[in-house]
């Protein structure tokens, strides 16, 4: 576990990546649980606890006792737990957390009999705002099981501040569906409801939809995996059209099974009715509803985002849709979910022809190398590009990446290659990295020789825009590693870094955090050669279909601890800087502000804390700088 400052003055216990379940027979486990017990008992500043692993039953009583004695937890996450005898004690202890605001049990599996205990616990937590319910191992033919579900649904009415609720559809089975509909109708606090369909249960969606229509406080409704028949779809669309508060609606799921289809006509009509809905996500239909969406879109003046996952989309279908989108002024972004994407260049030409560049995103990797090159050549306004030729029959043209230099609005770039990158391609990417002012996120997953890696690292060293960088399978020798650390020392924009570099004989041992990285005060998340000493020497890489040597000697536990300590320090520094701008005074606040005042992380943290426009935030920072100068 890792203790770090999650919010100013508030700490959390978070999991570190390990290769064994918590509670396994390690000699240090009892010491760790004793320390956790002490932290939860004595320190009310610990506000977050995340336990994602299976907990051995012999430690469950220790955990339940710690929860009983705690007086500060606001967020508790329990994942991957199976119900055992001691688990009811933990559920009972959860009910004593008087300040708990968020409880996540989404990946916990409970028997129906445990729901009674959970319902009683929830009713004792008057502060609970967010609840993700566990899965239930229920027999729908068992009367006792159904009775337990019904009683639990009644208990939800005892949560007066519950605003966000997530569950699978066991709460919609006929025995409890009416009761849950009553809960939704009567709740004055519920603003977001997410339900995930499980084929094990026959659920009563129509009663739920009627209840949603009677609760105008609800702002978001997510029906993940629900395959609606025509009558249910029409009812949902009518409810959404009449609803005065609903802003986000998600329904269906997207995969390659054609036998599961939602008609989509009623949802297309919903788009044309200019409701209060700002975003619609619809998956599981086919191209048969494209004409209806094309008819509705020009009429809409209120919707801002639309996501469609439709089976069988081809270039002519995109043409019809984009011609309609060109007549709409409110939709800022339309996203299409695709499994395969073989017509990148055709879509680029269509966007240019219809004047819809920057408003369409296709959620899939470009896979055809010549198509990729032609698409880059025929446009200069792409903002996101994802390319993967891992299954392509032909190689990527050496000059393809050169065209990226003309895309001055590019913000996200993801590249995965089946074979080692060629020198010409590496040179083009390096030039892009060193000259771009727009690129924020970059992910590179390909083999690179020492010479290619040298060119790429030199490009990274000249970059001043990236906030998120992930690099895998490069061969970085000692001089380039030094250059990489120097780049990190001077970077004021990079917040997230992932490095998984290949093994090679000349590599230095990473047994301590390099000075360049230690002097970076802006990095907030980092994964560098994570836990290689606990992995196999050889592993099969599914991405490249080959066996690679795993990095074993290039990282030590001391190094990993140092990286996490650096991230913890930077988070605390950022929190102190935020407090300084807001008005806290004192040497530690002022020093923290001086360290991070010139980076973008402070601006973003203040926007989150104050919910003010960026210009006002920058004005606050400037005033704080003048205060220090006086």
PDB file of C-alpha atoms in Angstrom, residues 60-61 64 82-95 113-118:
ATOM      1  CA  UNK A  60     -10.543  -9.541   7.786  1.00  0.00           C
ATOM      2  CA  UNK A  61     -11.252  -9.137  11.489  1.00  0.00           C
ATOM      3  CA  UNK A  64     -13.173  -4.585  10.340  1.00  0.00           C
ATOM      4  CA  UNK A  82     -15.353 -13.149  -2.334  1.00  0.00           C
ATOM      5  CA  UNK A  83     -17.854 -13.370   0.521  1.00  0.00           C
ATOM      6  CA  UNK A  84     -16.510 -15.304   3.486  1.00  0.00           C
ATOM      7  CA  UNK A  85     -17.558 -15.608   7.089  1.00  0.00           C
ATOM      8  CA  UNK A  86     -15.627 -12.525   8.172  1.00  0.00           C
ATOM      9  CA  UNK A  87     -17.017 -10.353   5.421  1.00  0.00           C
ATOM     10  CA  UNK A  88     -20.269  -9.615   7.276  1.00  0.00           C
ATOM     11  CA  UNK A  89     -18.161  -8.085  10.047  1.00  0.00           C
ATOM     12  CA  UNK A  90     -16.568  -5.786   7.466  1.00  0.00           C
ATOM     13  CA  UNK A  91     -19.977  -4.787   6.061  1.00  0.00           C
ATOM     14  CA  UNK A  92     -21.178  -4.033   9.568  1.00  0.00           C
ATOM     15  CA  UNK A  93     -18.057  -1.935  10.169  1.00  0.00           C
ATOM     16  CA  UNK A  94     -18.736   0.045   6.994  1.00  0.00           C
ATOM     17  CA  UNK A  95     -21.956   1.227   8.624  1.00  0.00           C
ATOM     18  CA  UNK A 113     -28.104 -13.189   2.281  1.00  0.00           C
ATOM     19  CA  UNK A 114     -25.355 -10.572   2.782  1.00  0.00           C
ATOM     20  CA  UNK A 115     -27.467  -7.838   1.190  1.00  0.00           C
ATOM     21  CA  UNK A 116     -29.548  -7.448   4.331  1.00  0.00           C
ATOM     22  CA  UNK A 117     -26.455  -6.595   6.335  1.00  0.00           C
ATOM     23  CA  UNK A 118     -25.289  -4.214   3.600  1.00  0.00           C
TER      24      UNK A 118
END
